[in-house]
mmCIF file of C-alpha atoms in Angstrom:
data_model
loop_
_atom_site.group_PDB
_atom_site.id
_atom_site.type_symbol
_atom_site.label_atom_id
_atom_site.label_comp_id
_atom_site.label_asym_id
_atom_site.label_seq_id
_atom_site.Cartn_x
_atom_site.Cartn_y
_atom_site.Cartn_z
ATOM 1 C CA UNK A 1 144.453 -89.897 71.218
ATOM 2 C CA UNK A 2 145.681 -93.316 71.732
ATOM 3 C CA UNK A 3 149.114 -92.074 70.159
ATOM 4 C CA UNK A 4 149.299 -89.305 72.370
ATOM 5 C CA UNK A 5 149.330 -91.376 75.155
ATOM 6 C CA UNK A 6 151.717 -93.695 73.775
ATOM 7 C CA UNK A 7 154.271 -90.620 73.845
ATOM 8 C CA UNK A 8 153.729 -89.774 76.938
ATOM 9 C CA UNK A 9 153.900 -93.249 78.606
ATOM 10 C CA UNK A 10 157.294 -93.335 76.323
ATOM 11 C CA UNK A 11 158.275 -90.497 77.328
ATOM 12 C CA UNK A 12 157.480 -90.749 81.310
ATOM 13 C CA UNK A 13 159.813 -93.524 81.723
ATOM 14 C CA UNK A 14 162.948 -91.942 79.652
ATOM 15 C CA UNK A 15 162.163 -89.346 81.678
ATOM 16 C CA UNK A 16 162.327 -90.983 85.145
ATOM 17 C CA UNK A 17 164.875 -93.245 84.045
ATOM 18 C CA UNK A 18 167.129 -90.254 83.503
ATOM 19 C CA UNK A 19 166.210 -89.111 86.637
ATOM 20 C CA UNK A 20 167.296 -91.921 88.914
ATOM 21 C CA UNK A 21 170.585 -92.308 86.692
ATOM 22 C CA UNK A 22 171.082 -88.798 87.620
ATOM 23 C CA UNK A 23 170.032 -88.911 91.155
ATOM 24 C CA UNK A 24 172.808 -92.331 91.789
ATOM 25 C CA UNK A 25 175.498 -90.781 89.745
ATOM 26 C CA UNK A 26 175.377 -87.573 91.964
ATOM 27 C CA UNK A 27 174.536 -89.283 95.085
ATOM 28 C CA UNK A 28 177.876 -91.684 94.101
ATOM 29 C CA UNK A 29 179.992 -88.539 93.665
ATOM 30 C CA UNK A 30 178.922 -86.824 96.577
ATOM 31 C CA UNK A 31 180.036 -89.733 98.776
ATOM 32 C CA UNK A 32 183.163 -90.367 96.772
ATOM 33 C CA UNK A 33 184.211 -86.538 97.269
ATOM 34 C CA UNK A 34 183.265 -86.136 100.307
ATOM 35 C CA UNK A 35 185.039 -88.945 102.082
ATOM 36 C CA UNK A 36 188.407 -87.514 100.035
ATOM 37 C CA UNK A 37 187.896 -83.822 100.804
ATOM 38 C CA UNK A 38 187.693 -85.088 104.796
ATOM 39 C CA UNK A 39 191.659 -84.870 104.599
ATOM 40 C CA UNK A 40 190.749 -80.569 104.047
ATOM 41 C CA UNK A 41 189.183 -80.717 107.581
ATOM 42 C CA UNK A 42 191.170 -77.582 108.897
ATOM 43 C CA UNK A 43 190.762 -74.679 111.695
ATOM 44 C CA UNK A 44 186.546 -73.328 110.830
ATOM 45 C CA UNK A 45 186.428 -76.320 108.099
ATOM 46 C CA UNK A 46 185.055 -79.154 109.322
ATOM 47 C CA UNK A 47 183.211 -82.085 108.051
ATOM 48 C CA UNK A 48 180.090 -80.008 108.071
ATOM 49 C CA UNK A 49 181.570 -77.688 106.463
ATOM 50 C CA UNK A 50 182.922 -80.097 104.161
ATOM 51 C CA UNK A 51 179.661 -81.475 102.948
ATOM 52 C CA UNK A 52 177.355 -77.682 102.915
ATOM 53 C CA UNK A 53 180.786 -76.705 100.479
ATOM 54 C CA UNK A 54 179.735 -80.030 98.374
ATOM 55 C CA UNK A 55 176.340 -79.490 98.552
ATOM 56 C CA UNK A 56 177.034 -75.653 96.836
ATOM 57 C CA UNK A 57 178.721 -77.583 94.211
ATOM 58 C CA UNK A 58 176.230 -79.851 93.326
ATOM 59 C CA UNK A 59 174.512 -77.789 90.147
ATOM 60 C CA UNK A 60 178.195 -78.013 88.486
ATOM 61 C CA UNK A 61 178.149 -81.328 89.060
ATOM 62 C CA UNK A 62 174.790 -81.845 88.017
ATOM 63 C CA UNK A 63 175.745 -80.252 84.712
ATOM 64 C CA UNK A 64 179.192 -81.981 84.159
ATOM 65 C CA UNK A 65 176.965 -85.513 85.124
ATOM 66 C CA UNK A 66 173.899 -84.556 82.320
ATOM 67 C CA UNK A 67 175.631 -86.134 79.397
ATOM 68 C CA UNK A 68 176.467 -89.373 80.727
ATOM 69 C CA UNK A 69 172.939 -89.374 83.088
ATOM 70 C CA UNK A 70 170.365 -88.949 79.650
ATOM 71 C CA UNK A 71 172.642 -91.459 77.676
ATOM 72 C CA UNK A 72 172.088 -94.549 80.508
ATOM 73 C CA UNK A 73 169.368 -92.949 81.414
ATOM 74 C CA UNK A 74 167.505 -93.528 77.669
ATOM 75 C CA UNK A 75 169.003 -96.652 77.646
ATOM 76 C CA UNK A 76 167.759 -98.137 80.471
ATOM 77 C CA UNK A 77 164.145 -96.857 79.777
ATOM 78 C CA UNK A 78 163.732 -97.939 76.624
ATOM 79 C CA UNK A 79 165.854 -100.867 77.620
ATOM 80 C CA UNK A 80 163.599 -101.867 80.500
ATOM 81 C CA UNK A 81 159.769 -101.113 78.093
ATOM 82 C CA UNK A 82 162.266 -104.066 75.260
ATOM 83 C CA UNK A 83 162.405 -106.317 78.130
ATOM 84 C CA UNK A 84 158.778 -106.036 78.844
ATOM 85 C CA UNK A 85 158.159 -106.418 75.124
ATOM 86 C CA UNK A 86 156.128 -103.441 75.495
ATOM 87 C CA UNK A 87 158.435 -101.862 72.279
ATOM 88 C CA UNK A 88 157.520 -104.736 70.216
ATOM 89 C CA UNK A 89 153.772 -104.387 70.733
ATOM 90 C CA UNK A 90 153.935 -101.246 69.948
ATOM 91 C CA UNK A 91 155.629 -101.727 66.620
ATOM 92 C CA UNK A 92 153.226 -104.357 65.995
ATOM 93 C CA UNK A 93 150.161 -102.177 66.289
ATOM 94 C CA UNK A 94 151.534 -99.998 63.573
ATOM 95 C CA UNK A 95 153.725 -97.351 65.682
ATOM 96 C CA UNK A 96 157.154 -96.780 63.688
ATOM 97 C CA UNK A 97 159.888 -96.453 64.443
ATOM 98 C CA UNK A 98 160.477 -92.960 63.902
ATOM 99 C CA UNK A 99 157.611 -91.723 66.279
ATOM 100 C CA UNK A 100 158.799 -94.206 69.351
ATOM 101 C CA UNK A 101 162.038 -92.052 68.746
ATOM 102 C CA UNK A 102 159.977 -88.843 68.983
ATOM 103 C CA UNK A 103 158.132 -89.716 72.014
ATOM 104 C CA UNK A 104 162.095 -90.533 73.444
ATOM 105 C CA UNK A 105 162.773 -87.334 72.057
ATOM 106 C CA UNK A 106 160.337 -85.394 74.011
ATOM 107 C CA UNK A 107 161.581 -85.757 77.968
ATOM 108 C CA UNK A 108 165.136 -84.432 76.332
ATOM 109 C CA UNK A 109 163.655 -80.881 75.899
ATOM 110 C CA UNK A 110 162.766 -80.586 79.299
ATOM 111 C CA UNK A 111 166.313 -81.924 80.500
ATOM 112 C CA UNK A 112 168.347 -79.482 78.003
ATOM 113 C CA UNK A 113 165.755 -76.004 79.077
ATOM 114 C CA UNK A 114 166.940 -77.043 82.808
ATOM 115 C CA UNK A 115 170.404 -78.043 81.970
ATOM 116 C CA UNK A 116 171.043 -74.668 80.210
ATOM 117 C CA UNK A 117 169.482 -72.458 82.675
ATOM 118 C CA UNK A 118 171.444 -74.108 85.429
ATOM 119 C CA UNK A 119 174.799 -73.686 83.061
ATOM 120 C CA UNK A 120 174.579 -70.779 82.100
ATOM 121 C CA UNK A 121 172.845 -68.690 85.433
ATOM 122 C CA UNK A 122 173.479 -71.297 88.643
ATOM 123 C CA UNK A 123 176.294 -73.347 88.252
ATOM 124 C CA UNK A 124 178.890 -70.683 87.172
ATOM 125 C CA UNK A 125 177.631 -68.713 90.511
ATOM 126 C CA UNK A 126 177.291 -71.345 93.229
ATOM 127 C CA UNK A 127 180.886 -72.697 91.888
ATOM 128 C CA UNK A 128 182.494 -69.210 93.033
ATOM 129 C CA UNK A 129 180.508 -68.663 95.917
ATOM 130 C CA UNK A 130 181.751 -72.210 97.082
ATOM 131 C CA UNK A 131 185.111 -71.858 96.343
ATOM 132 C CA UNK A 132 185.068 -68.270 98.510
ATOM 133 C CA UNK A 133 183.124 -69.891 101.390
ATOM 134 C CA UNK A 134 185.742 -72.644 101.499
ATOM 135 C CA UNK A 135 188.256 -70.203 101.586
ATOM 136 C CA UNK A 136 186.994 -67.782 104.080
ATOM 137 C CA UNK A 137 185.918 -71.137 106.330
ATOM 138 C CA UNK A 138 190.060 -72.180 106.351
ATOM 139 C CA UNK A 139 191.912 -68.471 106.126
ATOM 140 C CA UNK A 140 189.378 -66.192 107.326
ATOM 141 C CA UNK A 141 187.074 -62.839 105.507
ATOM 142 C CA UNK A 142 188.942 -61.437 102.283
ATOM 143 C CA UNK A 143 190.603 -64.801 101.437
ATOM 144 C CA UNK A 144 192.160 -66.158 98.502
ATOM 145 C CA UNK A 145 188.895 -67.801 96.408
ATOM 146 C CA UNK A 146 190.965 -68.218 92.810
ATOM 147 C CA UNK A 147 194.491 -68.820 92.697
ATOM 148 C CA UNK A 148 195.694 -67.759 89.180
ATOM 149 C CA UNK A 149 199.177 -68.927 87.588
ATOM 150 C CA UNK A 150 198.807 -68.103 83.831
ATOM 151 C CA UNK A 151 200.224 -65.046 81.659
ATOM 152 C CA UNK A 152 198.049 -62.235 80.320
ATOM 153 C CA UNK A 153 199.321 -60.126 77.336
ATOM 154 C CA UNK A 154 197.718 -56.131 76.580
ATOM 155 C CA UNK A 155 199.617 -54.932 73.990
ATOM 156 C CA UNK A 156 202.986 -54.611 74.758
ATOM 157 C CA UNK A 157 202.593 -55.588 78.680
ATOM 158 C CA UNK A 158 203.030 -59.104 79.521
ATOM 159 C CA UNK A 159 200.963 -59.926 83.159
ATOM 160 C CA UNK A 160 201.432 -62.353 85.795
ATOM 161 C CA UNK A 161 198.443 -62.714 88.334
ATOM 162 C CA UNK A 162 198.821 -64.335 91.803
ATOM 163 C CA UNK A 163 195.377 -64.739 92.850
ATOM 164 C CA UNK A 164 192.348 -62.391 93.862
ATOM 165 C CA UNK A 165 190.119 -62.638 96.782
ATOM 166 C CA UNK A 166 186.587 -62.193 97.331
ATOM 167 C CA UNK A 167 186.724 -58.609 98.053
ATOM 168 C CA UNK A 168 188.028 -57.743 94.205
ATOM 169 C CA UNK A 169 191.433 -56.935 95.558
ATOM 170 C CA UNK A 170 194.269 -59.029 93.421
ATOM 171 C CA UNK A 171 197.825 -59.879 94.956
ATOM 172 C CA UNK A 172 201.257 -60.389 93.568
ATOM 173 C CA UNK A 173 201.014 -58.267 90.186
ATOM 174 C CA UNK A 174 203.703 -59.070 87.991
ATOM 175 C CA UNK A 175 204.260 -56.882 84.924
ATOM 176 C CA UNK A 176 206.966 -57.223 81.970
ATOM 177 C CA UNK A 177 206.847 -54.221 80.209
ATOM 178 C CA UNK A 178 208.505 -54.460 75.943
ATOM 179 C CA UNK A 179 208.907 -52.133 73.384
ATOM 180 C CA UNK A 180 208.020 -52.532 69.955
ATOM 181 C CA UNK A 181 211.115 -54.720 69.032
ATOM 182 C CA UNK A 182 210.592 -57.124 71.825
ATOM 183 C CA UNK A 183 212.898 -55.368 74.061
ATOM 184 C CA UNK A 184 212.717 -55.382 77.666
ATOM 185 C CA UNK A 185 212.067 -51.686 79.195
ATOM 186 C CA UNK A 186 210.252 -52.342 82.459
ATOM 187 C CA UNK A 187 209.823 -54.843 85.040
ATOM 188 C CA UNK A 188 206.794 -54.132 88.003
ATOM 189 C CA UNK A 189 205.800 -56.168 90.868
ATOM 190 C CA UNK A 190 203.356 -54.945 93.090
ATOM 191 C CA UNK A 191 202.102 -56.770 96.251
ATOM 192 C CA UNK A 192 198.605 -55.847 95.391
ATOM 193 C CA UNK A 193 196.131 -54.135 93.685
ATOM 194 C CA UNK A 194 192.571 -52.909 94.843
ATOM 195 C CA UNK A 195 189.690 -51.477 92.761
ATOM 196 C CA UNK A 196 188.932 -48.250 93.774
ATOM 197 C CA UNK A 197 185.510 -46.317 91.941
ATOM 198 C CA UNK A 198 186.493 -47.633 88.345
ATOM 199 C CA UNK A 199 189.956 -47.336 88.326
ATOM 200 C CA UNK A 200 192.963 -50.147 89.787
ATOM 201 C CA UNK A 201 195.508 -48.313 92.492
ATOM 202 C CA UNK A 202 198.906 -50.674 92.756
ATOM 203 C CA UNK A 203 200.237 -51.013 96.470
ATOM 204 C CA UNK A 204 203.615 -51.909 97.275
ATOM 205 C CA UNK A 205 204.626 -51.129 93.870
ATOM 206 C CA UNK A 206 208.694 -51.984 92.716
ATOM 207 C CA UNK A 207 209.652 -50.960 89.488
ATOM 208 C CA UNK A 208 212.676 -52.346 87.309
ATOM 209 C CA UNK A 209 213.764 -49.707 85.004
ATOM 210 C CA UNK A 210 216.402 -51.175 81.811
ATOM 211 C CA UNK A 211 218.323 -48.956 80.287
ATOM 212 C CA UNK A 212 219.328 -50.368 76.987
ATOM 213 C CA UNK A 213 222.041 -49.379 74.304
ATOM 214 C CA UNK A 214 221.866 -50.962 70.774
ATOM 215 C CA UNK A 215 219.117 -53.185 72.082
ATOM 216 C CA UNK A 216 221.516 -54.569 75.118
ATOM 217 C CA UNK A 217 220.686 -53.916 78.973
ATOM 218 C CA UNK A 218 223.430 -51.926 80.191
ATOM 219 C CA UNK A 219 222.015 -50.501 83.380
ATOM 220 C CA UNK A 220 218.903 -50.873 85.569
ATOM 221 C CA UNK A 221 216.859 -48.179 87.722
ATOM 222 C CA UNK A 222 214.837 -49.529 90.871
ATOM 223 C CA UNK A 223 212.506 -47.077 92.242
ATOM 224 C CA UNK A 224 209.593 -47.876 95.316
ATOM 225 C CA UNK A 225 206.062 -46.474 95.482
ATOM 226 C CA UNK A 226 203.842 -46.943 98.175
ATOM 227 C CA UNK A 227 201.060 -46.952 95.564
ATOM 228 C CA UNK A 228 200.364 -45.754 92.280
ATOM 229 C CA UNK A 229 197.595 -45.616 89.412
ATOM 230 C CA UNK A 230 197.206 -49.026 87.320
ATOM 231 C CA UNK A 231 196.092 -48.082 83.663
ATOM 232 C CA UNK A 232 194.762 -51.668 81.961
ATOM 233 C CA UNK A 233 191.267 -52.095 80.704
ATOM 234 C CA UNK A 234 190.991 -55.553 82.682
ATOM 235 C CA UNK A 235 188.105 -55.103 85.685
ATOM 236 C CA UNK A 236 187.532 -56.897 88.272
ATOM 237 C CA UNK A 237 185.003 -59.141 86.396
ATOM 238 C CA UNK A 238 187.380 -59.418 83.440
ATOM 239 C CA UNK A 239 190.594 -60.426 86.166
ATOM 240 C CA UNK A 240 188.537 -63.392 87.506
ATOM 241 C CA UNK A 241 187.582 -64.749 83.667
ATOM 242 C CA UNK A 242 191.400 -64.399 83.145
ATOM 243 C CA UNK A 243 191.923 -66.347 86.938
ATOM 244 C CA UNK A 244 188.418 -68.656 87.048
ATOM 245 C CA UNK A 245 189.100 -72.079 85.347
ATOM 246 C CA UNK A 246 186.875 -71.712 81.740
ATOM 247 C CA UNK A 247 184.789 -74.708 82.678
ATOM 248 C CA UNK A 248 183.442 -72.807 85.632
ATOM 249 C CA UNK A 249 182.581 -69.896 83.650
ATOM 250 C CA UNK A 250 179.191 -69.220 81.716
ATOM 251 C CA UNK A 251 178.619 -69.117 77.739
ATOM 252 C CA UNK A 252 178.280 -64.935 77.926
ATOM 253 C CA UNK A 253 181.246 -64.682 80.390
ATOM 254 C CA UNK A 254 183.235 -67.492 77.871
ATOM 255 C CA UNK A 255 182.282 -65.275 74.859
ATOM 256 C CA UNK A 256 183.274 -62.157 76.930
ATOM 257 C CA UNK A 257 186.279 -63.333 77.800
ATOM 258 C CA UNK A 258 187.355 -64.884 74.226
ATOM 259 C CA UNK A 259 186.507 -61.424 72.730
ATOM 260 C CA UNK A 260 188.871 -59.508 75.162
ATOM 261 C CA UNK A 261 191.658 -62.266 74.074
ATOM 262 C CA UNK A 262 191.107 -61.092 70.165
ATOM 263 C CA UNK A 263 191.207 -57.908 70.616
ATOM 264 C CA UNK A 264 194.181 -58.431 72.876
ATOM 265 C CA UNK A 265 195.678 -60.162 69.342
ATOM 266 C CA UNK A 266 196.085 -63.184 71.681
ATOM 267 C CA UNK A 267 194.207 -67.329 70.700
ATOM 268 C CA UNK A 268 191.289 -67.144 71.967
ATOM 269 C CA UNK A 269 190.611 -71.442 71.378
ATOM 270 C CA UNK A 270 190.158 -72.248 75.252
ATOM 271 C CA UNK A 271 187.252 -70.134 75.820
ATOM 272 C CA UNK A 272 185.706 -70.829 73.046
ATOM 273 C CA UNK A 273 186.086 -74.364 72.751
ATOM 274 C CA UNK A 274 184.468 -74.446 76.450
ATOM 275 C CA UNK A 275 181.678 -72.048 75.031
ATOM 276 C CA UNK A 276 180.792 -73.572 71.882
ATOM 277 C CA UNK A 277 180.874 -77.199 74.629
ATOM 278 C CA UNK A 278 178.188 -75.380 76.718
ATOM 279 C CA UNK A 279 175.871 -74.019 73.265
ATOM 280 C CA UNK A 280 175.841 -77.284 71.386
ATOM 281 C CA UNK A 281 174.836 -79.361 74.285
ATOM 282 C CA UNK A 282 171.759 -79.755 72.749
ATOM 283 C CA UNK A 283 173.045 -81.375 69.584
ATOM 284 C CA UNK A 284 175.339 -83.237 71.922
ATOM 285 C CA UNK A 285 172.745 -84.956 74.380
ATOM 286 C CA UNK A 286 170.205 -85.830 71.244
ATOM 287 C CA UNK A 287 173.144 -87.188 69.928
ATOM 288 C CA UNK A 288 173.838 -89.384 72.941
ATOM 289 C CA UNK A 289 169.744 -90.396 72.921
ATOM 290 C CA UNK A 290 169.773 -91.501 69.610
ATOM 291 C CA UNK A 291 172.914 -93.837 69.920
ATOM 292 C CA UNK A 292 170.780 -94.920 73.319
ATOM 293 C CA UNK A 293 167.891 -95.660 70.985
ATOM 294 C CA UNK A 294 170.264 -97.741 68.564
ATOM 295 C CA UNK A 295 171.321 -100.198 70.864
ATOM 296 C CA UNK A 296 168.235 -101.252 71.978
ATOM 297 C CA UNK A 297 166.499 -101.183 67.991
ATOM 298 C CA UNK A 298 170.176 -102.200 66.865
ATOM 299 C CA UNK A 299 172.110 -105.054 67.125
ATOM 300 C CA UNK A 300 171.620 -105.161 71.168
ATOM 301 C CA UNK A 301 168.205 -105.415 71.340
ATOM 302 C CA UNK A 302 168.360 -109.321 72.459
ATOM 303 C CA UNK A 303 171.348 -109.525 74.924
ATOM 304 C CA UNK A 304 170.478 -108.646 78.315
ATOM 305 C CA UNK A 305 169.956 -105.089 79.884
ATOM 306 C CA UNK A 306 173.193 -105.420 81.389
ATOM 307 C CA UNK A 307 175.265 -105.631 78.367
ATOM 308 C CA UNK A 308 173.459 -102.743 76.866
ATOM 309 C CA UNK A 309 174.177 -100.263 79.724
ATOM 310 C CA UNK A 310 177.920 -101.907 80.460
ATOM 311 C CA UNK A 311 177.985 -100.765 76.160
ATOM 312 C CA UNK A 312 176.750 -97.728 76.876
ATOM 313 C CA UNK A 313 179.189 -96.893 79.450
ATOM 314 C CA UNK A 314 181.708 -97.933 77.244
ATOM 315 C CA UNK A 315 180.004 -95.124 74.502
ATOM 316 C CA UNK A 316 180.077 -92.298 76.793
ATOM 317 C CA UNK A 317 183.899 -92.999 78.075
ATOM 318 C CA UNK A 318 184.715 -93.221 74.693
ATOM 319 C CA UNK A 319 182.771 -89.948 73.679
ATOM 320 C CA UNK A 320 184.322 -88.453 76.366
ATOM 321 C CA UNK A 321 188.120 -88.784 75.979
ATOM 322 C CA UNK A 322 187.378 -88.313 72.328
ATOM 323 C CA UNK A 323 186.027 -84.604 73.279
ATOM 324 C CA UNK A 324 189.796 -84.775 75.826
ATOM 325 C CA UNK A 325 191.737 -85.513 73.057
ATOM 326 C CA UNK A 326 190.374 -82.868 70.257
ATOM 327 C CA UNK A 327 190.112 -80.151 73.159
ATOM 328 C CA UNK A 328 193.888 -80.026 73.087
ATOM 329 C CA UNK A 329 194.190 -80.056 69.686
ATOM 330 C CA UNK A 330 192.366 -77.752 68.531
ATOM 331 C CA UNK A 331 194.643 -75.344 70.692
ATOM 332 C CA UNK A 332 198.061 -76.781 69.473
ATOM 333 C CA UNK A 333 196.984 -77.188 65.748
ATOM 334 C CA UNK A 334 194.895 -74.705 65.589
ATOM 335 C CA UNK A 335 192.159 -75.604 64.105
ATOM 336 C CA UNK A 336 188.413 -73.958 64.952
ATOM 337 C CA UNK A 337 186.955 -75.456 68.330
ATOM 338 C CA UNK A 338 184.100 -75.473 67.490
ATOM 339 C CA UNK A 339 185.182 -78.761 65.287
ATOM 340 C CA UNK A 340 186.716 -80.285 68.461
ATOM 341 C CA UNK A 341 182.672 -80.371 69.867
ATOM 342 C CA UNK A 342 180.878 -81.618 66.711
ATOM 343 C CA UNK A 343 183.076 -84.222 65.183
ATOM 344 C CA UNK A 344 182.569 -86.899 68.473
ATOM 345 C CA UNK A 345 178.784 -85.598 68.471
ATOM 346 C CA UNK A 346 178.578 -85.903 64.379
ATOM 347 C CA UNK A 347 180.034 -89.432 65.005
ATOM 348 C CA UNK A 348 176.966 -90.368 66.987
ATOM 349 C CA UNK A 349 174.575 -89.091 64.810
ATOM 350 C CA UNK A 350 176.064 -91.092 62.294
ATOM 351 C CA UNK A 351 177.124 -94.400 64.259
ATOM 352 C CA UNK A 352 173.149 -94.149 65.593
ATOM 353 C CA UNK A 353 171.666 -93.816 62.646
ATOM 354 C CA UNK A 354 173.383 -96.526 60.763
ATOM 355 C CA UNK A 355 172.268 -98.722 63.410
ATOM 356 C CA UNK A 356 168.947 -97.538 63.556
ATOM 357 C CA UNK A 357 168.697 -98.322 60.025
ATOM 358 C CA UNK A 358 169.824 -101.636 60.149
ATOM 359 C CA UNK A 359 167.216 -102.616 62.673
ATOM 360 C CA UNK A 360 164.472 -101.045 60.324
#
């Protein structure tokens, strides 16, 4: 009984800890962006506006915030019961080490349920519907709410998207059309294109015809069309995975979206390295915890709380633009993403429990 309540008094203040750290670090950003996005202040967007678009944002920020909130967060809890000398009682009366960790262990299954619902079913949605109420606020109903930029190959058809709006209709359709040696045959730009039932319908449609001789361009056809059919097996749901930044997307819509790359015969590393980010979060923030736990068992555990959370700052910066660094690489060298998400968490595991050891 006595050990019971020994986890949950353990676990109470990890868990509020985390809390609070989460709580400033949002409240911190909130102010931040908001005083820079005042310079958006435009027509229907005001500084009202401004802060309700910031306040639709908040469960992406909440979940971008998570990993560096339950790392401080642990810290400064079990920090702050090691100043009290609370931690050394306890080990004194018999509790080891290993169930103090368990009972730190225990708030972090709470704060990973909520942090994957919200990343997987909130955040993805109030992120578009933010981004489309920002637009419609400063260009009016139907507006631009993801502006695209990339390629898109299917097959032999190379695509260029412009942007789409909120009402599924997507502008400035580029297509490069090749044959099976690589030879241009077709260039098509239409102004738009709008979903219609469950087929695409081109409007404003130019079309580049090259007529080639021993694989050469020797003449070109231009013909107009008010509008015409669009075959491609890319919806409307599909177009704004291909448009939507991955990090705004969910782990289904990720996986969705890497599967339509592979069977497009195109590298499908970006979504997935996102994807495998969001479904070995887990791993990640235990990870994080258990380096939290080190420093105050390990070789920290007499300098001040300061230095331990000005440390563990310096941890989750540097597990941070370690994650930057392999993200990249993993697309240039291409080697499986999913390594480029467990190598800096592996590296805590084992940096934690070294120290961990040490200490016992």
């Amino acid at each position: 009984m006595l050990l019971d309540r020994l986890d949950r008094y353990i676990a109470r203040n990890v868990l509020v800890a985390m809390l609070v750290v989460q709580v400033l670090i949002l409240g911190l950003d909130l102010m931040i962006t908001y005083i820079n996005d005042l310079g958006d202040v435009e027509g229907g967007y005001g500084a009202l506006q401004v802060l309700i678009y910031l306040l639709m944002r908040l469960p992406s920020r909440f979940y971008e915030f998570v990993p560096v909130g339950v790392l401080l967060g642990a810290l400064i809890g079990l920090g702050s019961m090691a100043s009290s000398n609370e931690l050394t009682i306890m080990r004194a009366a018999g509790r080891s080490l290993t169930r103090i960790l368990w009972g730190v262990m225990k708030p972090l299954g709470l704060v990973i349920a909520i942090t994957m619902a919200i990343g997987e079913y909130v955040a993805p949605v109030t992120e578009l519907h933010a981004d489309a109420w920002r637009a419609e606020k400063q260009q009016g109903a139907g507006a631009v709410y993801a502006e695209g930029g990339g390629w898109q190959r299917e097959g032999n058809d190379y695509y260029r998207f412009g942007s789409i709006r909120s009402d599924d209709v997507v502008l400035n359709v580029t297509r490069y059309r090749f044959d099976d040696e690589q030879h241009l045959n077709q260039a098509l730009y239409a102004k738009r294109g709008v979903w219609e039932g469950d087929e695409w319908t081109l409007e404003g449609v130019e079309t580049t015809t090259f007529e080639s001789r021993d694989g050469e361009a020797v003449a070109t056809k231009v013909a107009q069309q008010d509008s015409r059919q669009w075959d491609t097996s890319l919806t409307p749901d599909l177009l704004k995975l291909v448009i939507t930044e991955p990090k705004q997307q969910s782990a289904s819509d990720l996986w969705r979206y890497a599967s339509y790359l592979k069977e497009q015969g195109l590298s499908a590393n970006q979504p997935l390295l996102y994807f495998w980010q969001k479904i070995l979060q887990p791993l990640t923030l235990a990870a994080l915890v258990l380096v939290a736990a080190s420093f105050v068992f390990g070789p920290l555990r007499t300098v001040a709380a300061g230095t331990r959370v000005f440390y563990g700052i310096i941890v989750g910066l540097l597990f941070k633009y370690l994650q930057d660094l392999l993200a990249p690489a993993s697309v240039v060298f291409g080697f499986a993403p999913i390594w480029a998400v467990l190598a800096p968490t592996l590296a805590c595991y084992v940096i934690g429990l070294l120290l961990i050891r040490r200490s016992g």
